[in-house]
mmCIF file of C-alpha atoms in Angstrom:
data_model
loop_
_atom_site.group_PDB
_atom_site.id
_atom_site.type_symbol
_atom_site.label_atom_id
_atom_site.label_comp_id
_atom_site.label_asym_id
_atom_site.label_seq_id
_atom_site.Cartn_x
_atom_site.Cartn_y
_atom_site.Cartn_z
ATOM 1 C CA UNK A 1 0.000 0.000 0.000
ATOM 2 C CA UNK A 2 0.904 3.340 -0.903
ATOM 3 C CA UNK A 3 -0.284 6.129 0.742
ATOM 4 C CA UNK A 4 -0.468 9.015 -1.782
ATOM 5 C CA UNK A 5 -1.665 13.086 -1.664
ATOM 6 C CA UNK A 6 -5.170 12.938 0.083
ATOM 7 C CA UNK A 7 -5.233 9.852 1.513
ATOM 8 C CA UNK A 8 -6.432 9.416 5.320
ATOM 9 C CA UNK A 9 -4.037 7.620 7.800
ATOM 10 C CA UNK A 10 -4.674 5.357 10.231
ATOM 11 C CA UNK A 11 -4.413 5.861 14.065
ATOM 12 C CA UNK A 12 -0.418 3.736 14.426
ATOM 13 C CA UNK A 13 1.169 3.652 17.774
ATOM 14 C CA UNK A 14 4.888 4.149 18.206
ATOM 15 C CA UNK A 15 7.661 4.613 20.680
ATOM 16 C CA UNK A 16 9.576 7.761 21.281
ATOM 17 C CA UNK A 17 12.871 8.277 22.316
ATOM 18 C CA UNK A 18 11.537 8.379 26.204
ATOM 19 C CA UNK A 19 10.736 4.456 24.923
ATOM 20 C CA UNK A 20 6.656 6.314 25.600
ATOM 21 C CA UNK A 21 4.088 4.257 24.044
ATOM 22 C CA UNK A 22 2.809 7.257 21.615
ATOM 23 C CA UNK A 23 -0.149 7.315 18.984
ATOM 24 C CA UNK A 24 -0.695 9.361 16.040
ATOM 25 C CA UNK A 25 -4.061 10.665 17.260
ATOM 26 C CA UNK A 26 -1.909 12.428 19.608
ATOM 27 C CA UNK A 27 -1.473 15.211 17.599
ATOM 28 C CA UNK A 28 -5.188 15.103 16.129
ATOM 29 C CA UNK A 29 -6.267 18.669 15.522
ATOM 30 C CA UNK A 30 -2.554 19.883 14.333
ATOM 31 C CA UNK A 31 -0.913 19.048 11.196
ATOM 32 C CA UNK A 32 1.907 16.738 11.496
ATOM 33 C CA UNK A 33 5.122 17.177 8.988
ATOM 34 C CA UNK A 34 6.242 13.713 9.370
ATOM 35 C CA UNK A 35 10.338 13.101 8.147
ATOM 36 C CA UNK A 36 11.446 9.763 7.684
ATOM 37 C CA UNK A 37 15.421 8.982 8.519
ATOM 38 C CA UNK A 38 17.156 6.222 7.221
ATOM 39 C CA UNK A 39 19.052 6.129 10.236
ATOM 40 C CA UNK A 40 20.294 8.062 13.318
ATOM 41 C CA UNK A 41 23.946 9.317 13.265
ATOM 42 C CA UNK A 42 24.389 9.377 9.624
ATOM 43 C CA UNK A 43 25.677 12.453 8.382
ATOM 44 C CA UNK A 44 22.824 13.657 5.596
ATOM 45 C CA UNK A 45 20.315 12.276 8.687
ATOM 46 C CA UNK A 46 21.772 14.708 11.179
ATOM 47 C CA UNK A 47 22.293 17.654 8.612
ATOM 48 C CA UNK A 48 18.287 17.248 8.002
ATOM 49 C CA UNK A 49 17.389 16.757 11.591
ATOM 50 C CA UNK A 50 19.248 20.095 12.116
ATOM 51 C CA UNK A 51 17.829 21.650 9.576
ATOM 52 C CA UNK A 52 13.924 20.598 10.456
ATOM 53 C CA UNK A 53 14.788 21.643 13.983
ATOM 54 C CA UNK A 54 15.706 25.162 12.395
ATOM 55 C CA UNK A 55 11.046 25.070 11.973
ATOM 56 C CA UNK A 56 10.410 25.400 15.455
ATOM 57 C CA UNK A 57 8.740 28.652 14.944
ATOM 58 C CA UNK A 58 5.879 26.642 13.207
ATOM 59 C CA UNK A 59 4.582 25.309 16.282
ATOM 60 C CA UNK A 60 2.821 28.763 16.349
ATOM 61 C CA UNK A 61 1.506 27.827 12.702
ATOM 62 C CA UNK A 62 -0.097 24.696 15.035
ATOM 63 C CA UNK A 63 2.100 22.436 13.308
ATOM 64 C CA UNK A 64 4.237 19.255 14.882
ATOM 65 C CA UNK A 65 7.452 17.554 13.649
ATOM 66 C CA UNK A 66 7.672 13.905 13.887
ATOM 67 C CA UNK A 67 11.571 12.295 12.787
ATOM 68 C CA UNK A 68 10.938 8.575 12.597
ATOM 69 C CA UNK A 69 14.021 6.226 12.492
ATOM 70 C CA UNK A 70 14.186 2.332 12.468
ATOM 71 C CA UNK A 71 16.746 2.601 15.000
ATOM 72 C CA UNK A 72 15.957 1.773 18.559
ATOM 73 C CA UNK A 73 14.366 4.284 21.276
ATOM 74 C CA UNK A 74 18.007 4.269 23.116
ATOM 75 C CA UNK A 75 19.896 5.366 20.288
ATOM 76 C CA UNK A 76 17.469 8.061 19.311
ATOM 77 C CA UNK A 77 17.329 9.179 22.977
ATOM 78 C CA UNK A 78 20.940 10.025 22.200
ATOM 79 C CA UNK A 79 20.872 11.306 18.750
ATOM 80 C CA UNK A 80 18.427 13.724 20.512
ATOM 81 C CA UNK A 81 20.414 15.023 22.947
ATOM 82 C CA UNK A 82 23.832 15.103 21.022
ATOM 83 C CA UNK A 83 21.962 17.188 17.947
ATOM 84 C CA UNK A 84 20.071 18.962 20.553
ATOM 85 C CA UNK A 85 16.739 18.755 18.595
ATOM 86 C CA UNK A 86 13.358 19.863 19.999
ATOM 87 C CA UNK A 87 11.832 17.694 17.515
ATOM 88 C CA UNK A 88 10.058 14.545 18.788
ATOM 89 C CA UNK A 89 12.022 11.293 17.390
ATOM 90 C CA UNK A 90 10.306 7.975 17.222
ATOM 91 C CA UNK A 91 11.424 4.335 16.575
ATOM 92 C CA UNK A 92 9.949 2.279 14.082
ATOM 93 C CA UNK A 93 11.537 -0.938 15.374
ATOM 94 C CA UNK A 94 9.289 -3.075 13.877
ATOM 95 C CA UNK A 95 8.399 -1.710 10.229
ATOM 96 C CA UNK A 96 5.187 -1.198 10.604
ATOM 97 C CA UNK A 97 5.162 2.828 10.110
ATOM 98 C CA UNK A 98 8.283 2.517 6.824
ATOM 99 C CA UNK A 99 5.825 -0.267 5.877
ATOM 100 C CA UNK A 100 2.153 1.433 6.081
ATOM 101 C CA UNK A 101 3.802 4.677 4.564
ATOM 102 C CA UNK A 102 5.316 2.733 1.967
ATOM 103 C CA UNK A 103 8.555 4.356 2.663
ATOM 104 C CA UNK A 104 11.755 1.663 2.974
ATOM 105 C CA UNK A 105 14.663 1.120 1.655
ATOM 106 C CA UNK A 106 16.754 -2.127 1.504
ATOM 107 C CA UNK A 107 20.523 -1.777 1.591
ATOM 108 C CA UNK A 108 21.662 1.336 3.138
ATOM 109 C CA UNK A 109 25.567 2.098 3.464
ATOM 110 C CA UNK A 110 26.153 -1.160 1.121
ATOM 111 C CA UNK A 111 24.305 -3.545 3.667
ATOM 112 C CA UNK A 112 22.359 -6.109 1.002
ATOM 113 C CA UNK A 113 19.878 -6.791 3.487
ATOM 114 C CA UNK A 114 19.596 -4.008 5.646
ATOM 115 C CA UNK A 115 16.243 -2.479 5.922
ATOM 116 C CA UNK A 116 15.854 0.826 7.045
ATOM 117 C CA UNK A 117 13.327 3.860 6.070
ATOM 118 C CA UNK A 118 14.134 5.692 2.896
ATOM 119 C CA UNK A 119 14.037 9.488 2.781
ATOM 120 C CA UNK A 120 10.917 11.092 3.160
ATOM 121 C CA UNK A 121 8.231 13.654 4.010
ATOM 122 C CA UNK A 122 4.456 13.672 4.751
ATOM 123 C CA UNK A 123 2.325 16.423 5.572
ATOM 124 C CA UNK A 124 -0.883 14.908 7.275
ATOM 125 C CA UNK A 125 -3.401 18.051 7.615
ATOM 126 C CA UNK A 126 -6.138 18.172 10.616
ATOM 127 C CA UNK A 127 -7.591 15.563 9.595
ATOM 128 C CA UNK A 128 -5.731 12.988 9.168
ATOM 129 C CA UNK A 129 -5.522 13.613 5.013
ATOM 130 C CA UNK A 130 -2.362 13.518 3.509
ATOM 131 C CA UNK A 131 -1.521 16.928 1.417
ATOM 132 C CA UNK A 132 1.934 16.820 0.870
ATOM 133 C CA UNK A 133 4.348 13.713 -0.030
ATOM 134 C CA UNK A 134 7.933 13.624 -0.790
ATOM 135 C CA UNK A 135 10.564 10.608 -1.219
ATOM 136 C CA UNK A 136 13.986 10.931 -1.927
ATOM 137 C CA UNK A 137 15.377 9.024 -5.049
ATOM 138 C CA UNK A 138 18.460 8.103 -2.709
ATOM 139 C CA UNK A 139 18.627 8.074 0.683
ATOM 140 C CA UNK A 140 21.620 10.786 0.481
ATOM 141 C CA UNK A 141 19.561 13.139 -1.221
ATOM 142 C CA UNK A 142 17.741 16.172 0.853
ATOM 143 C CA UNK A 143 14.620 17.929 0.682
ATOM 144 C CA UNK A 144 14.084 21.212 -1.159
ATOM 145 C CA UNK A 145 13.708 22.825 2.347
ATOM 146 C CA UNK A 146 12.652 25.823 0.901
ATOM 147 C CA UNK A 147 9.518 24.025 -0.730
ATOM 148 C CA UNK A 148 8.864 22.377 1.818
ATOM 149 C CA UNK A 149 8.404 25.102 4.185
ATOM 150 C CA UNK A 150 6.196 27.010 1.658
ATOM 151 C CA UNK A 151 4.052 23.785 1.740
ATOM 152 C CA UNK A 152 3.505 24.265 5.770
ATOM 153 C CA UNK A 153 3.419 27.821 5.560
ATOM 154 C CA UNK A 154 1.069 28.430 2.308
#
Protein backbone atom coordinates (compact mmCIF):
# COMPACT_ATOMS: atom_id res chain seq x y z
CA UNK A 1 0.00 0.00 0.00
CA UNK A 2 0.90 3.34 -0.90
CA UNK A 3 -0.28 6.13 0.74
CA UNK A 4 -0.47 9.01 -1.78
CA UNK A 5 -1.67 13.09 -1.66
CA UNK A 6 -5.17 12.94 0.08
CA UNK A 7 -5.23 9.85 1.51
CA UNK A 8 -6.43 9.42 5.32
CA UNK A 9 -4.04 7.62 7.80
CA UNK A 10 -4.67 5.36 10.23
CA UNK A 11 -4.41 5.86 14.06
CA UNK A 12 -0.42 3.74 14.43
CA UNK A 13 1.17 3.65 17.77
CA UNK A 14 4.89 4.15 18.21
CA UNK A 15 7.66 4.61 20.68
CA UNK A 16 9.58 7.76 21.28
CA UNK A 17 12.87 8.28 22.32
CA UNK A 18 11.54 8.38 26.20
CA UNK A 19 10.74 4.46 24.92
CA UNK A 20 6.66 6.31 25.60
CA UNK A 21 4.09 4.26 24.04
CA UNK A 22 2.81 7.26 21.61
CA UNK A 23 -0.15 7.32 18.98
CA UNK A 24 -0.69 9.36 16.04
CA UNK A 25 -4.06 10.66 17.26
CA UNK A 26 -1.91 12.43 19.61
CA UNK A 27 -1.47 15.21 17.60
CA UNK A 28 -5.19 15.10 16.13
CA UNK A 29 -6.27 18.67 15.52
CA UNK A 30 -2.55 19.88 14.33
CA UNK A 31 -0.91 19.05 11.20
CA UNK A 32 1.91 16.74 11.50
CA UNK A 33 5.12 17.18 8.99
CA UNK A 34 6.24 13.71 9.37
CA UNK A 35 10.34 13.10 8.15
CA UNK A 36 11.45 9.76 7.68
CA UNK A 37 15.42 8.98 8.52
CA UNK A 38 17.16 6.22 7.22
CA UNK A 39 19.05 6.13 10.24
CA UNK A 40 20.29 8.06 13.32
CA UNK A 41 23.95 9.32 13.26
CA UNK A 42 24.39 9.38 9.62
CA UNK A 43 25.68 12.45 8.38
CA UNK A 44 22.82 13.66 5.60
CA UNK A 45 20.32 12.28 8.69
CA UNK A 46 21.77 14.71 11.18
CA UNK A 47 22.29 17.65 8.61
CA UNK A 48 18.29 17.25 8.00
CA UNK A 49 17.39 16.76 11.59
CA UNK A 50 19.25 20.09 12.12
CA UNK A 51 17.83 21.65 9.58
CA UNK A 52 13.92 20.60 10.46
CA UNK A 53 14.79 21.64 13.98
CA UNK A 54 15.71 25.16 12.40
CA UNK A 55 11.05 25.07 11.97
CA UNK A 56 10.41 25.40 15.46
CA UNK A 57 8.74 28.65 14.94
CA UNK A 58 5.88 26.64 13.21
CA UNK A 59 4.58 25.31 16.28
CA UNK A 60 2.82 28.76 16.35
CA UNK A 61 1.51 27.83 12.70
CA UNK A 62 -0.10 24.70 15.03
CA UNK A 63 2.10 22.44 13.31
CA UNK A 64 4.24 19.26 14.88
CA UNK A 65 7.45 17.55 13.65
CA UNK A 66 7.67 13.90 13.89
CA UNK A 67 11.57 12.29 12.79
CA UNK A 68 10.94 8.57 12.60
CA UNK A 69 14.02 6.23 12.49
CA UNK A 70 14.19 2.33 12.47
CA UNK A 71 16.75 2.60 15.00
CA UNK A 72 15.96 1.77 18.56
CA UNK A 73 14.37 4.28 21.28
CA UNK A 74 18.01 4.27 23.12
CA UNK A 75 19.90 5.37 20.29
CA UNK A 76 17.47 8.06 19.31
CA UNK A 77 17.33 9.18 22.98
CA UNK A 78 20.94 10.02 22.20
CA UNK A 79 20.87 11.31 18.75
CA UNK A 80 18.43 13.72 20.51
CA UNK A 81 20.41 15.02 22.95
CA UNK A 82 23.83 15.10 21.02
CA UNK A 83 21.96 17.19 17.95
CA UNK A 84 20.07 18.96 20.55
CA UNK A 85 16.74 18.76 18.59
CA UNK A 86 13.36 19.86 20.00
CA UNK A 87 11.83 17.69 17.52
CA UNK A 88 10.06 14.55 18.79
CA UNK A 89 12.02 11.29 17.39
CA UNK A 90 10.31 7.98 17.22
CA UNK A 91 11.42 4.34 16.57
CA UNK A 92 9.95 2.28 14.08
CA UNK A 93 11.54 -0.94 15.37
CA UNK A 94 9.29 -3.08 13.88
CA UNK A 95 8.40 -1.71 10.23
CA UNK A 96 5.19 -1.20 10.60
CA UNK A 97 5.16 2.83 10.11
CA UNK A 98 8.28 2.52 6.82
CA UNK A 99 5.82 -0.27 5.88
CA UNK A 100 2.15 1.43 6.08
CA UNK A 101 3.80 4.68 4.56
CA UNK A 102 5.32 2.73 1.97
CA UNK A 103 8.55 4.36 2.66
CA UNK A 104 11.75 1.66 2.97
CA UNK A 105 14.66 1.12 1.66
CA UNK A 106 16.75 -2.13 1.50
CA UNK A 107 20.52 -1.78 1.59
CA UNK A 108 21.66 1.34 3.14
CA UNK A 109 25.57 2.10 3.46
CA UNK A 110 26.15 -1.16 1.12
CA UNK A 111 24.30 -3.55 3.67
CA UNK A 112 22.36 -6.11 1.00
CA UNK A 113 19.88 -6.79 3.49
CA UNK A 114 19.60 -4.01 5.65
CA UNK A 115 16.24 -2.48 5.92
CA UNK A 116 15.85 0.83 7.05
CA UNK A 117 13.33 3.86 6.07
CA UNK A 118 14.13 5.69 2.90
CA UNK A 119 14.04 9.49 2.78
CA UNK A 120 10.92 11.09 3.16
CA UNK A 121 8.23 13.65 4.01
CA UNK A 122 4.46 13.67 4.75
CA UNK A 123 2.33 16.42 5.57
CA UNK A 124 -0.88 14.91 7.28
CA UNK A 125 -3.40 18.05 7.61
CA UNK A 126 -6.14 18.17 10.62
CA UNK A 127 -7.59 15.56 9.60
CA UNK A 128 -5.73 12.99 9.17
CA UNK A 129 -5.52 13.61 5.01
CA UNK A 130 -2.36 13.52 3.51
CA UNK A 131 -1.52 16.93 1.42
CA UNK A 132 1.93 16.82 0.87
CA UNK A 133 4.35 13.71 -0.03
CA UNK A 134 7.93 13.62 -0.79
CA UNK A 135 10.56 10.61 -1.22
CA UNK A 136 13.99 10.93 -1.93
CA UNK A 137 15.38 9.02 -5.05
CA UNK A 138 18.46 8.10 -2.71
CA UNK A 139 18.63 8.07 0.68
CA UNK A 140 21.62 10.79 0.48
CA UNK A 141 19.56 13.14 -1.22
CA UNK A 142 17.74 16.17 0.85
CA UNK A 143 14.62 17.93 0.68
CA UNK A 144 14.08 21.21 -1.16
CA UNK A 145 13.71 22.83 2.35
CA UNK A 146 12.65 25.82 0.90
CA UNK A 147 9.52 24.02 -0.73
CA UNK A 148 8.86 22.38 1.82
CA UNK A 149 8.40 25.10 4.19
CA UNK A 150 6.20 27.01 1.66
CA UNK A 151 4.05 23.78 1.74
CA UNK A 152 3.50 24.26 5.77
CA UNK A 153 3.42 27.82 5.56
CA UNK A 154 1.07 28.43 2.31
Amino acid sequence: MSLNVGDKIKDLSIYDSEKKLRNLSEWSGKRILIAFFPGAYTGVCDDELCTLDEFRGLEDLNVEILGITVDSPFVLKNWKKQTNTSITLLSDFNYEFIEYFDSQFTGLGGLEDYQSANRSLFIIEPDGAVSYRWDADSPGNLPDFDELKSKITG
